[in-house]
Amino acid sequence: QVQLQESGPGLVKPSQTLSLTCTVSGASIPTGYYYWSWIRQPPGKGLEWMGVISYSGSTYYSPSLKSRTSIARDTSKNQFTLQLVSVTPEDTAVYYCAASKRLILGATTKNLYDYWGQGTQVTVSS
């Protein structure tokens, strides 16, 4: 059973960088042949796919967020990370990490993913 756990600050000031970590257990990020994604849900809105890093380290990003988003992995800790720069209050959301056996860019349907973290609330406010 694969488990994912998001962690990071719950409050970020406007113009700063949002940094989150997803810790994975039950599968190895580089050898488990999963695709590791970040998805968010702003209040009152649907899921928004942000990007994905593959087991081999390739990254793919949402076109609307690409200029501000970076996803990386730390194989020694079996973690992958999200950085979102120059945040605004519109970046306030619950942020999820998820794993899938298939690469489906832009997927926002929950059952397209095999595993989800519980989500972490991030508020952007001064």
mmCIF file with all atom_site columns, N, CA and C in Angstrom, residues 60-105:
data_model
loop_
_atom_site.group_PDB
_atom_site.id
_atom_site.type_symbol
_atom_site.label_atom_id
_atom_site.label_alt_id
_atom_site.label_comp_id
_atom_site.label_asym_id
_atom_site.label_entity_id
_atom_site.label_seq_id
_atom_site.pdbx_PDB_ins_code
_atom_site.Cartn_x
_atom_site.Cartn_y
_atom_site.Cartn_z
_atom_site.occupancy
_atom_site.B_iso_or_equiv
_atom_site.pdbx_formal_charge
_atom_site.auth_seq_id
_atom_site.auth_comp_id
_atom_site.auth_asym_id
_atom_site.auth_atom_id
_atom_site.pdbx_PDB_model_num
ATOM 1   N N  . TYR A 1 60  ? 6.495  17.626 -16.035 1.00 0.00 ? 60  TYR A N  1
ATOM 2   C CA . TYR A 1 60  ? 5.500  18.214 -16.916 1.00 0.00 ? 60  TYR A CA 1
ATOM 3   C C  . TYR A 1 60  ? 4.662  19.162 -16.059 1.00 0.00 ? 60  TYR A C  1
ATOM 4   N N  . TYR A 1 61  ? 4.338  20.326 -16.619 1.00 0.00 ? 61  TYR A N  1
ATOM 5   C CA . TYR A 1 61  ? 3.625  21.336 -15.836 1.00 0.00 ? 61  TYR A CA 1
ATOM 6   C C  . TYR A 1 61  ? 2.379  21.826 -16.556 1.00 0.00 ? 61  TYR A C  1
ATOM 7   N N  . SER A 1 62  ? 1.425  22.305 -15.751 1.00 0.00 ? 62  SER A N  1
ATOM 8   C CA . SER A 1 62  ? 0.274  22.983 -16.306 1.00 0.00 ? 62  SER A CA 1
ATOM 9   C C  . SER A 1 62  ? 0.745  24.235 -17.034 1.00 0.00 ? 62  SER A C  1
ATOM 10  N N  . PRO A 1 63  ? 0.280  24.450 -18.251 1.00 0.00 ? 63  PRO A N  1
ATOM 11  C CA . PRO A 1 63  ? 0.721  25.658 -18.985 1.00 0.00 ? 63  PRO A CA 1
ATOM 12  C C  . PRO A 1 63  ? 0.447  26.953 -18.224 1.00 0.00 ? 63  PRO A C  1
ATOM 13  N N  . SER A 1 64  ? -0.655 26.987 -17.490 1.00 0.00 ? 64  SER A N  1
ATOM 14  C CA . SER A 1 64  ? -1.014 28.219 -16.785 1.00 0.00 ? 64  SER A CA 1
ATOM 15  C C  . SER A 1 64  ? -0.140 28.479 -15.565 1.00 0.00 ? 64  SER A C  1
ATOM 16  N N  . LEU A 1 65  ? 0.549  27.456 -15.078 1.00 0.00 ? 65  LEU A N  1
ATOM 17  C CA . LEU A 1 65  ? 1.375  27.603 -13.875 1.00 0.00 ? 65  LEU A CA 1
ATOM 18  C C  . LEU A 1 65  ? 2.855  27.375 -14.143 1.00 0.00 ? 65  LEU A C  1
ATOM 19  N N  . LYS A 1 66  ? 3.186  27.018 -15.365 1.00 0.00 ? 66  LYS A N  1
ATOM 20  C CA . LYS A 1 66  ? 4.546  26.567 -15.674 1.00 0.00 ? 66  LYS A CA 1
ATOM 21  C C  . LYS A 1 66  ? 5.616  27.586 -15.297 1.00 0.00 ? 66  LYS A C  1
ATOM 22  N N  . SER A 1 67  ? 5.314  28.853 -15.502 1.00 0.00 ? 67  SER A N  1
ATOM 23  C CA . SER A 1 67  ? 6.336  29.877 -15.251 1.00 0.00 ? 67  SER A CA 1
ATOM 24  C C  . SER A 1 67  ? 6.626  30.053 -13.762 1.00 0.00 ? 67  SER A C  1
ATOM 25  N N  . ARG A 1 68  ? 5.745  29.546 -12.896 1.00 0.00 ? 68  ARG A N  1
ATOM 26  C CA . ARG A 1 68  ? 5.915  29.745 -11.451 1.00 0.00 ? 68  ARG A CA 1
ATOM 27  C C  . ARG A 1 68  ? 6.142  28.449 -10.681 1.00 0.00 ? 68  ARG A C  1
ATOM 28  N N  . THR A 1 69  ? 6.102  27.305 -11.359 1.00 0.00 ? 69  THR A N  1
ATOM 29  C CA . THR A 1 69  ? 6.088  26.016 -10.668 1.00 0.00 ? 69  THR A CA 1
ATOM 30  C C  . THR A 1 69  ? 7.351  25.212 -10.922 1.00 0.00 ? 69  THR A C  1
ATOM 31  N N  . SER A 1 70  ? 7.799  24.533 -9.882  1.00 0.00 ? 70  SER A N  1
ATOM 32  C CA . SER A 1 70  ? 8.923  23.609 -10.019 1.00 0.00 ? 70  SER A CA 1
ATOM 33  C C  . SER A 1 70  ? 8.654  22.388 -9.154  1.00 0.00 ? 70  SER A C  1
ATOM 34  N N  . ILE A 1 71  ? 8.776  21.211 -9.753  1.00 0.00 ? 71  ILE A N  1
ATOM 35  C CA . ILE A 1 71  ? 8.618  19.955 -9.028  1.00 0.00 ? 71  ILE A CA 1
ATOM 36  C C  . ILE A 1 71  ? 9.944  19.209 -9.099  1.00 0.00 ? 71  ILE A C  1
ATOM 37  N N  . ALA A 1 72  ? 10.380 18.720 -7.943  1.00 0.00 ? 72  ALA A N  1
ATOM 38  C CA . ALA A 1 72  ? 11.646 18.002 -7.877  1.00 0.00 ? 72  ALA A CA 1
ATOM 39  C C  . ALA A 1 72  ? 11.485 16.793 -6.965  1.00 0.00 ? 72  ALA A C  1
ATOM 40  N N  . ARG A 1 73  ? 12.494 15.949 -6.943  1.00 0.00 ? 73  ARG A N  1
ATOM 41  C CA . ARG A 1 73  ? 12.446 14.767 -6.087  1.00 0.00 ? 73  ARG A CA 1
ATOM 42  C C  . ARG A 1 73  ? 13.751 14.639 -5.321  1.00 0.00 ? 73  ARG A C  1
ATOM 43  N N  . ASP A 1 74  ? 13.653 14.055 -4.132  1.00 0.00 ? 74  ASP A N  1
ATOM 44  C CA . ASP A 1 74  ? 14.812 13.727 -3.309  1.00 0.00 ? 74  ASP A CA 1
ATOM 45  C C  . ASP A 1 74  ? 14.742 12.222 -3.084  1.00 0.00 ? 74  ASP A C  1
ATOM 46  N N  . THR A 1 75  ? 15.466 11.478 -3.893  1.00 0.00 ? 75  THR A N  1
ATOM 47  C CA . THR A 1 75  ? 15.363 10.020 -3.820  1.00 0.00 ? 75  THR A CA 1
ATOM 48  C C  . THR A 1 75  ? 15.939 9.470  -2.523  1.00 0.00 ? 75  THR A C  1
ATOM 49  N N  . SER A 1 76  ? 16.864 10.190 -1.907  1.00 0.00 ? 76  SER A N  1
ATOM 50  C CA . SER A 1 76  ? 17.456 9.705  -0.655  1.00 0.00 ? 76  SER A CA 1
ATOM 51  C C  . SER A 1 76  ? 16.432 9.722  0.479   1.00 0.00 ? 76  SER A C  1
ATOM 52  N N  . LYS A 1 77  ? 15.462 10.625 0.376   1.00 0.00 ? 77  LYS A N  1
ATOM 53  C CA . LYS A 1 77  ? 14.417 10.720 1.398   1.00 0.00 ? 77  LYS A CA 1
ATOM 54  C C  . LYS A 1 77  ? 13.086 10.154 0.915   1.00 0.00 ? 77  LYS A C  1
ATOM 55  N N  . ASN A 1 78  ? 13.040 9.718  -0.348  1.00 0.00 ? 78  ASN A N  1
ATOM 56  C CA . ASN A 1 78  ? 11.802 9.245  -0.968  1.00 0.00 ? 78  ASN A CA 1
ATOM 57  C C  . ASN A 1 78  ? 10.701 10.306 -0.862  1.00 0.00 ? 78  ASN A C  1
ATOM 58  N N  . GLN A 1 79  ? 11.061 11.508 -1.274  1.00 0.00 ? 79  GLN A N  1
ATOM 59  C CA . GLN A 1 79  ? 10.134 12.644 -1.231  1.00 0.00 ? 79  GLN A CA 1
ATOM 60  C C  . GLN A 1 79  ? 10.137 13.354 -2.587  1.00 0.00 ? 79  GLN A C  1
ATOM 61  N N  . PHE A 1 80  ? 9.034  14.008 -2.885  1.00 0.00 ? 80  PHE A N  1
ATOM 62  C CA . PHE A 1 80  ? 9.037  14.941 -3.994  1.00 0.00 ? 80  PHE A CA 1
ATOM 63  C C  . PHE A 1 80  ? 8.430  16.247 -3.525  1.00 0.00 ? 80  PHE A C  1
ATOM 64  N N  . THR A 1 81  ? 8.826  17.318 -4.177  1.00 0.00 ? 81  THR A N  1
ATOM 65  C CA . THR A 1 81  ? 8.528  18.649 -3.667  1.00 0.00 ? 81  THR A CA 1
ATOM 66  C C  . THR A 1 81  ? 7.861  19.522 -4.715  1.00 0.00 ? 81  THR A C  1
ATOM 67  N N  . LEU A 1 82  ? 7.191  20.546 -4.217  1.00 0.00 ? 82  LEU A N  1
ATOM 68  C CA . LEU A 1 82  ? 6.552  21.551 -5.050  1.00 0.00 ? 82  LEU A CA 1
ATOM 69  C C  . LEU A 1 82  ? 7.037  22.914 -4.605  1.00 0.00 ? 82  LEU A C  1
ATOM 70  N N  . GLN A 1 83  ? 7.437  23.724 -5.553  1.00 0.00 ? 83  GLN A N  1
ATOM 71  C CA . GLN A 1 83  ? 7.713  25.134 -5.275  1.00 0.00 ? 83  GLN A CA 1
ATOM 72  C C  . GLN A 1 83  ? 6.870  25.981 -6.221  1.00 0.00 ? 83  GLN A C  1
ATOM 73  N N  . LEU A 1 84  ? 6.181  26.939 -5.653  1.00 0.00 ? 84  LEU A N  1
ATOM 74  C CA . LEU A 1 84  ? 5.365  27.880 -6.418  1.00 0.00 ? 84  LEU A CA 1
ATOM 75  C C  . LEU A 1 84  ? 5.803  29.283 -6.013  1.00 0.00 ? 84  LEU A C  1
ATOM 76  N N  . VAL A 1 85  ? 6.359  30.008 -6.954  1.00 0.00 ? 85  VAL A N  1
ATOM 77  C CA . VAL A 1 85  ? 6.928  31.314 -6.633  1.00 0.00 ? 85  VAL A CA 1
ATOM 78  C C  . VAL A 1 85  ? 5.900  32.414 -6.858  1.00 0.00 ? 85  VAL A C  1
ATOM 79  N N  . SER A 1 86  ? 6.200  33.558 -6.272  1.00 0.00 ? 86  SER A N  1
ATOM 80  C CA . SER A 1 86  ? 5.392  34.775 -6.467  1.00 0.00 ? 86  SER A CA 1
ATOM 81  C C  . SER A 1 86  ? 3.909  34.517 -6.217  1.00 0.00 ? 86  SER A C  1
ATOM 82  N N  . VAL A 1 87  ? 3.603  33.942 -5.068  1.00 0.00 ? 87  VAL A N  1
ATOM 83  C CA . VAL A 1 87  ? 2.210  33.571 -4.792  1.00 0.00 ? 87  VAL A CA 1
ATOM 84  C C  . VAL A 1 87  ? 1.348  34.803 -4.529  1.00 0.00 ? 87  VAL A C  1
ATOM 85  N N  . THR A 1 88  ? 0.071  34.637 -4.803  1.00 0.00 ? 88  THR A N  1
ATOM 86  C CA . THR A 1 88  ? -0.946 35.648 -4.524  1.00 0.00 ? 88  THR A CA 1
ATOM 87  C C  . THR A 1 88  ? -2.069 34.972 -3.749  1.00 0.00 ? 88  THR A C  1
ATOM 88  N N  . PRO A 1 89  ? -3.022 35.745 -3.227  1.00 0.00 ? 89  PRO A N  1
ATOM 89  C CA . PRO A 1 89  ? -4.145 35.116 -2.515  1.00 0.00 ? 89  PRO A CA 1
ATOM 90  C C  . PRO A 1 89  ? -4.900 34.101 -3.372  1.00 0.00 ? 89  PRO A C  1
ATOM 91  N N  . GLU A 1 90  ? -4.826 34.229 -4.701  1.00 0.00 ? 90  GLU A N  1
ATOM 92  C CA . GLU A 1 90  ? -5.491 33.262 -5.574  1.00 0.00 ? 90  GLU A CA 1
ATOM 93  C C  . GLU A 1 90  ? -4.854 31.877 -5.519  1.00 0.00 ? 90  GLU A C  1
ATOM 94  N N  . ASP A 1 91  ? -3.693 31.776 -4.934  1.00 0.00 ? 91  ASP A N  1
ATOM 95  C CA . ASP A 1 91  ? -3.034 30.478 -4.764  1.00 0.00 ? 91  ASP A CA 1
ATOM 96  C C  . ASP A 1 91  ? -3.462 29.778 -3.474  1.00 0.00 ? 91  ASP A C  1
ATOM 97  N N  . THR A 1 92  ? -4.343 30.399 -2.717  1.00 0.00 ? 92  THR A N  1
ATOM 98  C CA . THR A 1 92  ? -4.895 29.755 -1.524  1.00 0.00 ? 92  THR A CA 1
ATOM 99  C C  . THR A 1 92  ? -5.694 28.529 -1.946  1.00 0.00 ? 92  THR A C  1
ATOM 100 N N  . ALA A 1 93  ? -5.370 27.383 -1.349  1.00 0.00 ? 93  ALA A N  1
ATOM 101 C CA . ALA A 1 93  ? -6.008 26.130 -1.770  1.00 0.00 ? 93  ALA A CA 1
ATOM 102 C C  . ALA A 1 93  ? -5.603 25.011 -0.823  1.00 0.00 ? 93  ALA A C  1
ATOM 103 N N  . VAL A 1 94  ? -6.298 23.897 -0.958  1.00 0.00 ? 94  VAL A N  1
ATOM 104 C CA . VAL A 1 94  ? -5.816 22.646 -0.385  1.00 0.00 ? 94  VAL A CA 1
ATOM 105 C C  . VAL A 1 94  ? -4.934 21.995 -1.446  1.00 0.00 ? 94  VAL A C  1
ATOM 106 N N  . TYR A 1 95  ? -3.713 21.671 -1.062  1.00 0.00 ? 95  TYR A N  1
ATOM 107 C CA . TYR A 1 95  ? -2.748 21.091 -1.985  1.00 0.00 ? 95  TYR A CA 1
ATOM 108 C C  . TYR A 1 95  ? -2.620 19.590 -1.699  1.00 0.00 ? 95  TYR A C  1
ATOM 109 N N  . TYR A 1 96  ? -2.714 18.810 -2.777  1.00 0.00 ? 96  TYR A N  1
ATOM 110 C CA . TYR A 1 96  ? -2.622 17.357 -2.674  1.00 0.00 ? 96  TYR A CA 1
ATOM 111 C C  . TYR A 1 96  ? -1.441 16.839 -3.487  1.00 0.00 ? 96  TYR A C  1
ATOM 112 N N  . CYS A 1 97  ? -0.816 15.785 -2.993  1.00 0.00 ? 97  CYS A N  1
ATOM 113 C CA . CYS A 1 97  ? 0.073  15.004 -3.835  1.00 0.00 ? 97  CYS A CA 1
ATOM 114 C C  . CYS A 1 97  ? -0.614 13.665 -4.131  1.00 0.00 ? 97  CYS A C  1
ATOM 115 N N  . ALA A 1 98  ? -0.299 13.114 -5.285  1.00 0.00 ? 98  ALA A N  1
ATOM 116 C CA . ALA A 1 98  ? -0.973 11.901 -5.726  1.00 0.00 ? 98  ALA A CA 1
ATOM 117 C C  . ALA A 1 98  ? -0.036 11.075 -6.588  1.00 0.00 ? 98  ALA A C  1
ATOM 118 N N  . ALA A 1 99  ? -0.345 9.786  -6.691  1.00 0.00 ? 99  ALA A N  1
ATOM 119 C CA . ALA A 1 99  ? 0.453  8.863  -7.483  1.00 0.00 ? 99  ALA A CA 1
ATOM 120 C C  . ALA A 1 99  ? -0.436 8.126  -8.469  1.00 0.00 ? 99  ALA A C  1
ATOM 121 N N  . SER A 1 100 ? 0.093  7.927  -9.662  1.00 0.00 ? 100 SER A N  1
ATOM 122 C CA . SER A 1 100 ? -0.653 7.184  -10.682 1.00 0.00 ? 100 SER A CA 1
ATOM 123 C C  . SER A 1 100 ? 0.300  6.303  -11.466 1.00 0.00 ? 100 SER A C  1
ATOM 124 N N  . LYS A 1 101 ? -0.228 5.173  -11.949 1.00 0.00 ? 101 LYS A N  1
ATOM 125 C CA . LYS A 1 101 ? 0.579  4.259  -12.761 1.00 0.00 ? 101 LYS A CA 1
ATOM 126 C C  . LYS A 1 101 ? 0.660  4.746  -14.208 1.00 0.00 ? 101 LYS A C  1
ATOM 127 N N  . ARG A 1 102 ? -0.273 5.605  -14.600 1.00 0.00 ? 102 ARG A N  1
ATOM 128 C CA . ARG A 1 102 ? -0.298 6.130  -15.950 1.00 0.00 ? 102 ARG A CA 1
ATOM 129 C C  . ARG A 1 102 ? 0.003  7.611  -15.941 1.00 0.00 ? 102 ARG A C  1
ATOM 130 N N  . LEU A 1 103 ? 0.625  8.074  -17.010 1.00 0.00 ? 103 LEU A N  1
ATOM 131 C CA . LEU A 1 103 ? 0.873  9.502  -17.167 1.00 0.00 ? 103 LEU A CA 1
ATOM 132 C C  . LEU A 1 103 ? -0.301 10.114 -17.917 1.00 0.00 ? 103 LEU A C  1
ATOM 133 N N  . ILE A 1 104 ? -1.103 10.893 -17.200 1.00 0.00 ? 104 ILE A N  1
ATOM 134 C CA . ILE A 1 104 ? -2.256 11.567 -17.811 1.00 0.00 ? 104 ILE A CA 1
ATOM 135 C C  . ILE A 1 104 ? -2.127 13.043 -17.462 1.00 0.00 ? 104 ILE A C  1
ATOM 136 N N  . LEU A 1 105 ? -1.629 13.814 -18.404 1.00 0.00 ? 105 LEU A N  1
ATOM 137 C CA . LEU A 1 105 ? -1.400 15.226 -18.132 1.00 0.00 ? 105 LEU A CA 1
ATOM 138 C C  . LEU A 1 105 ? -2.715 15.959 -17.946 1.00 0.00 ? 105 LEU A C  1
#
